[in-house]
Short mmCIF file of C-alpha atoms in Angstrom, two decimals:
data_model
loop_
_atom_site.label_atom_id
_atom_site.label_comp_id
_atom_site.label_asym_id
_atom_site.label_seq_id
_atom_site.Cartn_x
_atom_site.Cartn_y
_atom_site.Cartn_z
CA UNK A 1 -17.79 18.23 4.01
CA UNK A 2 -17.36 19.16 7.77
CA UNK A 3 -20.79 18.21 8.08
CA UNK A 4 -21.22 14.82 6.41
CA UNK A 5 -18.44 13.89 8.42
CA UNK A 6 -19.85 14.91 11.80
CA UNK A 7 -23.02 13.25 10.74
CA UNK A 8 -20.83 10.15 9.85
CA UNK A 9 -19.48 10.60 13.76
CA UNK A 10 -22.78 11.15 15.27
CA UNK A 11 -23.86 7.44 13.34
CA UNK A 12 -21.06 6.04 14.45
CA UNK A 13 -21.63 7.14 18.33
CA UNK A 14 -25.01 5.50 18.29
CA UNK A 15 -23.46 1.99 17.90
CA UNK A 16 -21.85 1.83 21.63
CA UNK A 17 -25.54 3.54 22.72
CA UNK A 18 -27.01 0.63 23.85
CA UNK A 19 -24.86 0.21 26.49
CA UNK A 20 -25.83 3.19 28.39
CA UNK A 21 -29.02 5.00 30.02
CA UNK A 22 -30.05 8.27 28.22
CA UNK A 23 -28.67 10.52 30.86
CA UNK A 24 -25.33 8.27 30.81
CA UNK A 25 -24.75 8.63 26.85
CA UNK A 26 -25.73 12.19 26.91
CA UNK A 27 -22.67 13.00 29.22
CA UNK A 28 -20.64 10.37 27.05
CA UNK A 29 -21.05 12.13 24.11
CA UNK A 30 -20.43 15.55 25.72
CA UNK A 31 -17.42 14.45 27.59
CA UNK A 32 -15.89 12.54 24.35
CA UNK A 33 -16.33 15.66 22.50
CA UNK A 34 -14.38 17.66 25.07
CA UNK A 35 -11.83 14.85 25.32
CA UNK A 36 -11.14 15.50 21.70
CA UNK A 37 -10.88 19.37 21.76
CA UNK A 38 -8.75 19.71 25.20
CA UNK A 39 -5.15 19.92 24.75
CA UNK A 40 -4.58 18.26 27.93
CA UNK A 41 -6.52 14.92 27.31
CA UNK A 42 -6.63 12.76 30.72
CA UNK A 43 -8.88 14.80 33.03
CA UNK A 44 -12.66 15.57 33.09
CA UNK A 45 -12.49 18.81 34.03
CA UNK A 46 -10.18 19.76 30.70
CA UNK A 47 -12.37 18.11 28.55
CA UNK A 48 -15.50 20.28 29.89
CA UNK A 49 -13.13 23.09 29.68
CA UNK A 50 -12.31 21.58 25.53
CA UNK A 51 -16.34 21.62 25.46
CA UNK A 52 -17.37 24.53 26.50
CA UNK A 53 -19.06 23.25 29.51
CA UNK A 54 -17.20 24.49 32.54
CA UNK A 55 -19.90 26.84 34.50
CA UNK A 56 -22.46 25.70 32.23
CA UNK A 57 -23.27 22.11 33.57
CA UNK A 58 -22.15 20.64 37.22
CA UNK A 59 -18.22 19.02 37.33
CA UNK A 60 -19.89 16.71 39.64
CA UNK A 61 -22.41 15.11 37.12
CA UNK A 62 -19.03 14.16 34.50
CA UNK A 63 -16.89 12.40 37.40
CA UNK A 64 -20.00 10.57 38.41
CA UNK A 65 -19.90 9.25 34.68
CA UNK A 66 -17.24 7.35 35.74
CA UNK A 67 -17.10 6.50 39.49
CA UNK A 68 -20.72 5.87 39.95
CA UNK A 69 -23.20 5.60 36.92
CA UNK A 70 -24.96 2.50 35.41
CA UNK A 71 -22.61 1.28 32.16
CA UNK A 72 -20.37 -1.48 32.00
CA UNK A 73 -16.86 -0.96 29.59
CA UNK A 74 -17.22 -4.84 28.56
CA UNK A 75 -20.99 -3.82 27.17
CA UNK A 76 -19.34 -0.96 25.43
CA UNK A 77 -16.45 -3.25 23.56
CA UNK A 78 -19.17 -5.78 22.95
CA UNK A 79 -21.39 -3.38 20.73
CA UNK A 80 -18.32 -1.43 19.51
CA UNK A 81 -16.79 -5.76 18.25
CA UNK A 82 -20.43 -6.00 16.69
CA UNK A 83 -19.85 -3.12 14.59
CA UNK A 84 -16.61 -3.96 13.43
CA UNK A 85 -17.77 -7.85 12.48
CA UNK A 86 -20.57 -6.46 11.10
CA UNK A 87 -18.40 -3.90 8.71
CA UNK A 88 -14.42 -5.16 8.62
CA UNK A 89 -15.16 -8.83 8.65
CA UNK A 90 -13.46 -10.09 5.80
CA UNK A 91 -14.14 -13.85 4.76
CA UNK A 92 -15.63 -15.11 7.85
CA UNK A 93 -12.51 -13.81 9.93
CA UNK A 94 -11.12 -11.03 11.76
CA UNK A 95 -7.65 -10.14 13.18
CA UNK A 96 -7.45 -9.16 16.55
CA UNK A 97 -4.00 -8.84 19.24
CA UNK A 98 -3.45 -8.87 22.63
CA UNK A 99 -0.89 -7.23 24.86
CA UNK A 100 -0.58 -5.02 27.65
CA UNK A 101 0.89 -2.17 28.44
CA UNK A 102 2.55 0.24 31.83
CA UNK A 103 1.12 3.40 32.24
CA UNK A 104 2.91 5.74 35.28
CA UNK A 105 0.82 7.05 38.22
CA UNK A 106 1.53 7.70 41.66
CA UNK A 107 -0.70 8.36 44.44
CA UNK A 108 -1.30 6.77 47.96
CA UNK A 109 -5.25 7.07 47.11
CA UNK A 110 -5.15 5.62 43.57
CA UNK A 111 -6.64 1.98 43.05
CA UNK A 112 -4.71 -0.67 42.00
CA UNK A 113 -0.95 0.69 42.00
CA UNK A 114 1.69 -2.08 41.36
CA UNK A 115 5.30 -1.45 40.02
CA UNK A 116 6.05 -2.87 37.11
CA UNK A 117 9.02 -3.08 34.49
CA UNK A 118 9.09 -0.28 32.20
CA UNK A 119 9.83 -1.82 29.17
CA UNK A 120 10.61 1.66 27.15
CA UNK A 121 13.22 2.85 29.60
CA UNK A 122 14.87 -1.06 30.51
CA UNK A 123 17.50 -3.03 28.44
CA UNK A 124 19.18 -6.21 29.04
CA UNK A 125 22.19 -4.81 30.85
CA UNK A 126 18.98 -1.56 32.95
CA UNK A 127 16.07 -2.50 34.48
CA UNK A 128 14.04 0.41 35.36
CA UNK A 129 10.97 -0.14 37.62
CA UNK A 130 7.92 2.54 38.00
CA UNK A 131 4.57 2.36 39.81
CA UNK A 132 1.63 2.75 37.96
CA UNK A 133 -1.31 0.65 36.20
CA UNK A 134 -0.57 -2.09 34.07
CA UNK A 135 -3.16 -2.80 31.12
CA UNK A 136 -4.21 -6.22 29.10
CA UNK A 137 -5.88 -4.89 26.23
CA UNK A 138 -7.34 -6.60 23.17
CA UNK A 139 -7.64 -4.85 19.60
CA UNK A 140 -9.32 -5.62 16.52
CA UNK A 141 -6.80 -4.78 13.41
CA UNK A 142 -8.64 -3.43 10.52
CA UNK A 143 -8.07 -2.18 7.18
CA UNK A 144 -8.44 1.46 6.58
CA UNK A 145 -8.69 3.78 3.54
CA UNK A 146 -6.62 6.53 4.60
CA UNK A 147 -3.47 4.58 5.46
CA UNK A 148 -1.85 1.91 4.15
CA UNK A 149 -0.70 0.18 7.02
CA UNK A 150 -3.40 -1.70 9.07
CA UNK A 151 -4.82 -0.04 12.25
CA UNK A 152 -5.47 -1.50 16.09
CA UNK A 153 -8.77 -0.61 17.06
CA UNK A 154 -9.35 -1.18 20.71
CA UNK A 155 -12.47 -3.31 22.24
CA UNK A 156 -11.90 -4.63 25.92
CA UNK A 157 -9.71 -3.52 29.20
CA UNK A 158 -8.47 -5.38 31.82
CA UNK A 159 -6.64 -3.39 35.06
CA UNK A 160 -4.05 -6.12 36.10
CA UNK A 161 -3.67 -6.10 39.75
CA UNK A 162 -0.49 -7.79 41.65
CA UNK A 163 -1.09 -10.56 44.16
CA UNK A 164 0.12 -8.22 47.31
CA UNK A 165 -2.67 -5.82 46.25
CA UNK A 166 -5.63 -8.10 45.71
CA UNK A 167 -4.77 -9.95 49.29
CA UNK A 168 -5.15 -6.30 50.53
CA UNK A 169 -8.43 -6.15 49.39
CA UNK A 170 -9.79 -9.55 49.36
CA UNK A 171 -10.11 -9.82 45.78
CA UNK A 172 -9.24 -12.90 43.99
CA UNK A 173 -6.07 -12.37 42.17
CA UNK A 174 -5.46 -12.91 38.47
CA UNK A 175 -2.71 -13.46 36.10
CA UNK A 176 -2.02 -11.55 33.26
CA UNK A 177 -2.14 -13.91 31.10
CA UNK A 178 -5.65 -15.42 32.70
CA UNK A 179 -7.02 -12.03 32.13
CA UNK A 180 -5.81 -12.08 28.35
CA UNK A 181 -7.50 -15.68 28.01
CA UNK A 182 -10.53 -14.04 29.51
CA UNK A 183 -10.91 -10.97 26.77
CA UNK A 184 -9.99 -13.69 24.00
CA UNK A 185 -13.09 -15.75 25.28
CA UNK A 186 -14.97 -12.74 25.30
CA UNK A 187 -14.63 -11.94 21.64
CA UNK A 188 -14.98 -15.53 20.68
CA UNK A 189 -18.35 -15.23 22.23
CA UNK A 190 -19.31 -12.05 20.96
CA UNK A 191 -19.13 -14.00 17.21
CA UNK A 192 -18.81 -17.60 16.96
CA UNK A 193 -19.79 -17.58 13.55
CA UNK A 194 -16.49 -15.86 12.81
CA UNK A 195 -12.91 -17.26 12.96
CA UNK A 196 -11.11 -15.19 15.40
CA UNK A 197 -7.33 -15.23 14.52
CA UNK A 198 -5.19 -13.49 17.93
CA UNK A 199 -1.43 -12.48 17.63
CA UNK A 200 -0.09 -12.60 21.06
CA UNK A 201 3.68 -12.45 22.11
CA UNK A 202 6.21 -14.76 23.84
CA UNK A 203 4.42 -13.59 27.19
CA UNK A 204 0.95 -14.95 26.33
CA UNK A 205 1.81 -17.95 24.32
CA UNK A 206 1.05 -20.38 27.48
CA UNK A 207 -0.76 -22.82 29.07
CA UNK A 208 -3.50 -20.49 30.26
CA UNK A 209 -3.93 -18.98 26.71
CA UNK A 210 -3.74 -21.79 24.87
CA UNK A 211 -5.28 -24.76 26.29
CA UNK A 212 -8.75 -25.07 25.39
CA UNK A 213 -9.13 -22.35 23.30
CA UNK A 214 -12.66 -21.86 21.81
CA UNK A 215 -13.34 -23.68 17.95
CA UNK A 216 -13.43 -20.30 16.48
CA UNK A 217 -10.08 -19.03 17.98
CA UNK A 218 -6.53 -19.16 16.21
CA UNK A 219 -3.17 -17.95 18.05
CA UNK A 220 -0.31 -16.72 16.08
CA UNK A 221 2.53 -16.26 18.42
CA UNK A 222 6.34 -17.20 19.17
CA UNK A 223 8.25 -20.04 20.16
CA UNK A 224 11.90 -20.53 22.12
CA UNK A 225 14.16 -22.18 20.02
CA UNK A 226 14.90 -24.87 22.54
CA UNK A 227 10.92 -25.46 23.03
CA UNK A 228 10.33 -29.68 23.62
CA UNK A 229 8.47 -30.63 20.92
CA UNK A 230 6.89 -33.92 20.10
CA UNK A 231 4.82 -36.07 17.49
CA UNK A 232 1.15 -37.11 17.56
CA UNK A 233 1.04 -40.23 19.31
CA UNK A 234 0.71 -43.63 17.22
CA UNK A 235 -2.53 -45.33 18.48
CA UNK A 236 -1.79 -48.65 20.12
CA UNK A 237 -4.14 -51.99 19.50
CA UNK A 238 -4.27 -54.47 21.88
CA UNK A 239 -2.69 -53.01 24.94
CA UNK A 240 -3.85 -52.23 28.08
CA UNK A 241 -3.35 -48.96 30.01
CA UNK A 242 -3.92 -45.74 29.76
CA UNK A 243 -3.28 -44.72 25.74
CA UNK A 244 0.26 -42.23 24.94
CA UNK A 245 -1.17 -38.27 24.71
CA UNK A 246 2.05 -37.70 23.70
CA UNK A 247 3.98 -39.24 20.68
CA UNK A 248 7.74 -39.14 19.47
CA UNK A 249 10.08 -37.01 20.53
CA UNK A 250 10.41 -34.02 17.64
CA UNK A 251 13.56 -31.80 16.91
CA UNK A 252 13.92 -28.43 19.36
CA UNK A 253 13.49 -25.47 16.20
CA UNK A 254 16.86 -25.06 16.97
CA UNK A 255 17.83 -28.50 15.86
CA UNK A 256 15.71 -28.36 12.94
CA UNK A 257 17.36 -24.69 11.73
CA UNK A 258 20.58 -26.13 12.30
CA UNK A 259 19.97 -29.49 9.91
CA UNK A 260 21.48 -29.93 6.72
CA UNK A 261 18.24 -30.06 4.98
CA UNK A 262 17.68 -27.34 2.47
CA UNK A 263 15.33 -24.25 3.71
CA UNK A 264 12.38 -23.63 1.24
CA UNK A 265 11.05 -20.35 0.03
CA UNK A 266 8.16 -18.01 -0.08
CA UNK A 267 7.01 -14.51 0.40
CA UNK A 268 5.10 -12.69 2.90
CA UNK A 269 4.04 -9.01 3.42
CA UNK A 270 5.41 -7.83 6.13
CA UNK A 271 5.46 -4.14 7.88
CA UNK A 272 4.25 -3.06 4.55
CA UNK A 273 6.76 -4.67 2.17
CA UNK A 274 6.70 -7.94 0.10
CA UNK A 275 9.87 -10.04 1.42
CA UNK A 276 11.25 -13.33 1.10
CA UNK A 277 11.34 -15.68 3.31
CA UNK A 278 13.49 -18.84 4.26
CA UNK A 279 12.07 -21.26 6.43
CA UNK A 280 11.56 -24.81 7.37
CA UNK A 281 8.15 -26.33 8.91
CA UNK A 282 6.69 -28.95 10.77
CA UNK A 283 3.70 -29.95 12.87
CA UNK A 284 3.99 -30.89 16.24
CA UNK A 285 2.67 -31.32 19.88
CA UNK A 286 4.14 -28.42 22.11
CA UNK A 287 2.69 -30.74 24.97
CA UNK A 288 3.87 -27.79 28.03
CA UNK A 289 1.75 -24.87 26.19
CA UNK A 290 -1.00 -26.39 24.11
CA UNK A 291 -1.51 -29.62 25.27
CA UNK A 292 -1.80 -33.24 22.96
CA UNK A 293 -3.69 -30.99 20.56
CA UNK A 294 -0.98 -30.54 16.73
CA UNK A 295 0.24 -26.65 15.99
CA UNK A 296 2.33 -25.66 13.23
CA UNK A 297 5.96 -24.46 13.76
CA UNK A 298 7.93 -22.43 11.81
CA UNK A 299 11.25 -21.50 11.65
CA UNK A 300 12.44 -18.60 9.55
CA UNK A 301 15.98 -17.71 9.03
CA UNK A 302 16.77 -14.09 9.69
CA UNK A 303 19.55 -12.51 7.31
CA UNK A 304 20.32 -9.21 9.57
CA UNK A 305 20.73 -8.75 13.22
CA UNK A 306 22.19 -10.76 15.90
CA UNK A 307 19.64 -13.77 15.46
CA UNK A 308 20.02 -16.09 13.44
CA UNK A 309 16.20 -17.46 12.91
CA UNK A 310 12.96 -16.99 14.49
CA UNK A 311 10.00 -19.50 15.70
CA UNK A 312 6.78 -19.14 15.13
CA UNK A 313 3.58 -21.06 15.33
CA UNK A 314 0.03 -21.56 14.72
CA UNK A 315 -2.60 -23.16 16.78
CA UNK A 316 -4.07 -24.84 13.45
CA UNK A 317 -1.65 -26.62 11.32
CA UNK A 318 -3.20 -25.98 8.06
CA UNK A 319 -2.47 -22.57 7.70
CA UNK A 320 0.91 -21.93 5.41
CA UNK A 321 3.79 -20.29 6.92
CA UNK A 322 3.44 -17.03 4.94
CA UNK A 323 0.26 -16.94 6.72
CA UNK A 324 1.43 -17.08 9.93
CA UNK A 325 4.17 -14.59 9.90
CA UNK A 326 2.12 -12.02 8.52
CA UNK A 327 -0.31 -12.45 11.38
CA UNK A 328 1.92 -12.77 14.06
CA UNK A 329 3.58 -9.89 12.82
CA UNK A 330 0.21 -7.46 12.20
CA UNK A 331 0.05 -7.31 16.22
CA UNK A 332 3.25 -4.43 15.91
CA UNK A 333 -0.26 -2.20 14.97
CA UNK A 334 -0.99 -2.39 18.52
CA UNK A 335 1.97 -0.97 20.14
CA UNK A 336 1.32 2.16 17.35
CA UNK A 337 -1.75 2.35 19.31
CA UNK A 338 -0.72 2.66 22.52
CA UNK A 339 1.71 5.08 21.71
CA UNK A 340 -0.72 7.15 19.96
CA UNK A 341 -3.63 6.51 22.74
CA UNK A 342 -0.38 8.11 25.76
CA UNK A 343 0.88 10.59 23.16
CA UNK A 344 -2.80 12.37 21.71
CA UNK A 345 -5.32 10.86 24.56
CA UNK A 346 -4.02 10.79 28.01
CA UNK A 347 -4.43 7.28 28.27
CA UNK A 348 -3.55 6.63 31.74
CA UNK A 349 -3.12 9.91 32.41
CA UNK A 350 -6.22 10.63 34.40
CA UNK A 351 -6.02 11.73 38.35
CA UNK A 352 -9.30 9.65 38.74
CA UNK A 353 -8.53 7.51 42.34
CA UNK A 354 -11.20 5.52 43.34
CA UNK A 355 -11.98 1.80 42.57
CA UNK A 356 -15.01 2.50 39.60
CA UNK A 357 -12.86 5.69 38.36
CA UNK A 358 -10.20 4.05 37.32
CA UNK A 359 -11.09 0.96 35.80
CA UNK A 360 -13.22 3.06 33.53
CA UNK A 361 -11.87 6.35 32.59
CA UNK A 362 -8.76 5.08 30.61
CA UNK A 363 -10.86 1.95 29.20
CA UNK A 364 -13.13 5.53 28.03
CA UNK A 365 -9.87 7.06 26.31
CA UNK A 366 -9.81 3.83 24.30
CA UNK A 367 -13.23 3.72 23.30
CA UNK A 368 -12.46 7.36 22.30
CA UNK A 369 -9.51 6.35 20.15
CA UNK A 370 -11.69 3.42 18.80
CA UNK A 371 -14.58 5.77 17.75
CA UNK A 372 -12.11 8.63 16.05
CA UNK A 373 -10.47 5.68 13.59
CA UNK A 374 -13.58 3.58 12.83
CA UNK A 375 -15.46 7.63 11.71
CA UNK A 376 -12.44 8.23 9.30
CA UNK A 377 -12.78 5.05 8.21
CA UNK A 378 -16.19 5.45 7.28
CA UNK A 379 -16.01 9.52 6.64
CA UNK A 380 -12.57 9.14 4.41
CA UNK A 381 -13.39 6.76 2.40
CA UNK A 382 -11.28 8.78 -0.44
CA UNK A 383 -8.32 9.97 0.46
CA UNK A 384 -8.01 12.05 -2.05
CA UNK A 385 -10.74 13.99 -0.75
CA UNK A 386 -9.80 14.25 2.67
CA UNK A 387 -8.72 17.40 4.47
CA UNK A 388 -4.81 18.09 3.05
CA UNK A 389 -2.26 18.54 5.89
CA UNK A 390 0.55 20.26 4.97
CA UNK A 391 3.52 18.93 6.55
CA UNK A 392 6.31 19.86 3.85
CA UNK A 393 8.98 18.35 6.35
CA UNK A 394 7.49 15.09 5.56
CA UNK A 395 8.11 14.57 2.04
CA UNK A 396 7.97 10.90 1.84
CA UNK A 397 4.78 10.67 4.64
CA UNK A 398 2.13 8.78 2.73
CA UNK A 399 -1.76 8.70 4.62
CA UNK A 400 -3.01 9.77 7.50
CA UNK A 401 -1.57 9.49 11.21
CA UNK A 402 -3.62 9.45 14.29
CA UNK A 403 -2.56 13.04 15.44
CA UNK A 404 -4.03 13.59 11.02
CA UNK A 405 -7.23 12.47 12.30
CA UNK A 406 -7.08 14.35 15.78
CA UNK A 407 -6.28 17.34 13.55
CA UNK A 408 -9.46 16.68 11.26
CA UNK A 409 -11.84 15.73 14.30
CA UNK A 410 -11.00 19.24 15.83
CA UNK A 411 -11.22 21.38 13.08
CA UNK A 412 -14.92 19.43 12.33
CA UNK A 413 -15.75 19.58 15.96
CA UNK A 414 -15.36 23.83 16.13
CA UNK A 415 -17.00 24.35 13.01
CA UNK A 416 -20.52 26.65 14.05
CA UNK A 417 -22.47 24.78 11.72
CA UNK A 418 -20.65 21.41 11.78
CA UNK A 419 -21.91 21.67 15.73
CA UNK A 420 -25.01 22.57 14.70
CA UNK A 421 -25.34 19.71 12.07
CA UNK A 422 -24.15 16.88 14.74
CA UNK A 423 -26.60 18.19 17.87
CA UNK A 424 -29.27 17.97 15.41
CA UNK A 425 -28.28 14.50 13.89
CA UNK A 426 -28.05 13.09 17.50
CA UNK A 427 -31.50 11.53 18.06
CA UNK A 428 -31.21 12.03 22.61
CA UNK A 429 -32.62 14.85 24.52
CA UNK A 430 -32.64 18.28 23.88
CA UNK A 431 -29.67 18.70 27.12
CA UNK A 432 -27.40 16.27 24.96
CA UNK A 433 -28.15 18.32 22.00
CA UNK A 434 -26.94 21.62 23.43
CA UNK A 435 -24.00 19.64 24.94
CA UNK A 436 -22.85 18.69 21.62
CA UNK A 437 -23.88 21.91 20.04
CA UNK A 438 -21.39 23.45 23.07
#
C-alpha cells in the first residue's frame, strides 16, 4: 500500500512541474520531501537534514531554490487551480476563500517586516501588536474522502507590505484588500468557464473587492447591521439629466430584523450539522461596496450568544439564503489551515531574509500543505483502508487530521522500498531520482 500511495504522490508532484526547469523541480521535490520528514519544518537546512542530504549535495544549491532560481509561485498555484478544476469541480463551480493571516518574525535584515495586530492574542478590551509578515492567501475548499468536514487547499500568496515600507523601497504600495481582489482575478482567469463562488470576511467585503468583479465570480460575505441600503432605481421617461443609479431608500438589516413581520424558515448545513434557520431577505443596492449593481441580503436571527442576528449577502440575488450561509460559512476551513500550515509546516517560520527568499519559501510551505491533502485525497479514497491511528484518547475523533496525514506521509516516505518505488516513478534525472530515493 506504501507504494501505490507514493506512486499516487509522485503523480500528483508532476502537476505543479511545468512551472519549473528540470534542475529547479529536482531540488523541489527533494526539498519537499525533507520538509515533510524534518521535525523542525521552516528551514532548508532541516529539511536536507529530514532528507538525508546534508554532506551529500551543496546547502548552497537548496537556498538558491528560493532566493535566486527561475520559478514563479503564481505559475505554481496556476497549475496546482488546474488540477483541482480539473478533479473537484463540481457542477460548473468551485468554492474558494480568502483571508490573511500574521505570522511573527523579527530581524533587522528580513524583507518586508510590518507590525500588525495579532488577532489570537488581542480582545476588545487587549490589543497586542507583533512584527512579522502579514499574508493574503486564497484557498480552494474541496471535498475529501477521509474527513467529513471540507478542506482549504491553498493556491496563491500575497506578502502584504505597509505603506512606510514600500516608500522605503520605492515600491508601489498596495492594500490588502487590492491584493485579495488581485488573487480573486487571478483564479477567475485561470477558469472562466467555471463559476467561482469566494467567502471573504467583513474586512474584504469592499469597494475594491467588489466592484467589478469578473462574470464568473460570486462573493459570500458579511454585512453591518446599520449598512445604507437602497432599491434599484425606477427608470424615468421623458426627463432630462443624468438617469438615478441609485433607487429608494431600503431598510438598514437592522430595521428589517427588528419589523413586526414574521421571520421564515429553512435549513442549512452548517460546521457539519443540519440547523434551522430564521431569517428574513431582500435584494438591494449596497451602493458604498458594490456599486448600482442588486445583491441579496440576509438576515438570520441568532438564538445563543450576545447577538441577536447576523447579515449576510450575496453578490447574485438568485441564490437562496440557505445557500449563502453555508458558503459564507465554509471559509472557517481556512483558518483550520493556517493553523495546521504554523502548527505541522513552519509556515512563516523560515530565517530566509532577502527580498526573493521570502516571498517564496512560505508560499513553498503552502504548496507543500496543498500537495500532502490533494495525495490523500486521491491515495485514501477508502477510509476504511487507510493506515489506522490509534489515538484511544480520542474516542469520538471521526477521519483524518492534517498531523493523520503528516503521520501517513512519513511513515510512506521512510519506507526502503516505498523510496525506491517513488525515485523510480519520478520520470526527471537520475540526481532527482537518488534525491528522492535519499
Amino acid at each position: 500500500m506504501a507504494e501505490s500511495r507514493l506512486r499516487t504522490l509522485a503523480e500528483v508532484l508532476e502537476v505543479v512541474r511545468p512551472a519549473f526547469t528540470r534542475p529547479t523541480f529536482e531540488r523541489f521535490v527533494a526539498l519537499m520531501r525533507g520538509w515533510l520528514l524534518t521535525q523542525q519544518a521552516g528551514a532548508v537546512t532541516s529539511a536536507l537534514l529530514g532528507a538525508g542530504l546534508a554532506g551529500r549535495a551543496h546547502h548552497a544549491a537548496f537556498h538558491r531554490l528560493f532566493a535566486e532560481a527561475a520559478w514563479d509561485v503564481d505559475e505554481v498555484g496556476t497549475e496546482l487551480l488546474k488540477w483541482i478544476v480539473r478533479t473537484c469541480a463540481t457542477r460548473r463551480s468551485l468554492q474558494l476563500a480568502i483571508d490573511d493571516t500574521v505570522v511573527r518574525k523579527k530581524g533587522p535584515m528580513v524583507f518586508g517586516l510590518g507590525t500588525y495586530l495579532d488577532p489570537v492574542r488581542s480582545s476588545r478590551r487587549v490589543r497586542n501588536f507583533v512584527f512579522g509578515h502579514l499574508w493574503v492567501v486564497l484557498v480552494a475548499i474541496v471535498e475529501v474522502p477521509f474527513s467529513k468536514r471540507r478542506w482549504a487547499v491553498p493556491i496563491f500568496f500575497r506578502l502584504y507590505r505597509q505603506e512606510r515600507d514600500c516608500t522605503r523601497t520605492n515600491d508601489p504600495y498596495a492594500k490588502r484588500t487590492s491584493l485579495a481582489r488581485e488573487l480573486i482575478d487571478l483564479a477567475a482567469r485561470v477558469a472562466p468557464e467555471l463559476t467561482m463562488h469566494v467567502s471573504a470576511d467583513a474586512a474584504y467585503c469592499c469597494e475594491t473587492v467588489l466592484r467589478g468583479l469578473p462574470k464568473n465570480v460570486v462573493v459570500y460575505g458579511t454585512l453591518r447591521d446599520n449598512a445604507v441600503l437602497t432599491a434599484a432605481p425606477i427608470a424615468r421617461r421623458g426627463c432630462t439629466g443624468r438617469p438615478r443609479v441609485r433607487g429608494e431608500r431600503m431598510p438598514t438589516p437592522a430595521q428589517l430584523a427588528a419589523d413586526p413581520s414574521r421571520w421564515r424558515s429553512t435549513r442549512a448545513a452548517l460546521y457539519g450539522r443540519t440547523r434551522a434557520l430564521a431569517f428574513k431577505q431582500m435584494d438591494a443596492q449596497w451602493y458604498q461596496g458594490r456599486g448600482p449593481e442588486l445583491m441579496r441580503v440576509v438576515v438570520v436571527r441568532l438564538s445563543a450568544g450576545k447577538l441577536k442576528h447576523r447579515v449576510y449577502f450575496c453578490t447574485d440575488p438568485t441564490r437562496t439564503p440557505a445557500d449563502i450561509v453555508e458558503r459564507y460559512t465554509a471559509r472557517w476551513q481556512i483558518e483550520v489551515c493556517f493553523r495546521d500550515l504554523k502548527q505541522h509546516l513552519g509556515f512563516g517560520a523560515s530565517p530566509a531574509w532577502s527580498r526573493r527568499a521570502v516571498e517564496r519559501v512560505t508560499p513553498f510551505a503552502g504548496f507543500v500543505y496543498s500537495i500532502v491533502v490533494m495525495w490523500a485525497r486521491l491515495s485514501l479514497r477508502r477510509p476504511e483502508r487507510a493506515p489506522q491511528i490509534r489515538r484511544p484518547w480520542y474516542r469520538d475523533k471521526v477521519g483524518l487530521s492534517f498531523a493523520d496525514l503528516l503521520h501517513i506521509a512519513r511513515t510512506d516516505l521512510l519506507d526502503p522500498a516505498a523510496r525506491t518505488q517513488l525515485a523510480r516513478n519520478s520520470p526527471v534525472s537520475d540526481r532527482s531520482r537518488s534525491f528522492a530515493a535519499a
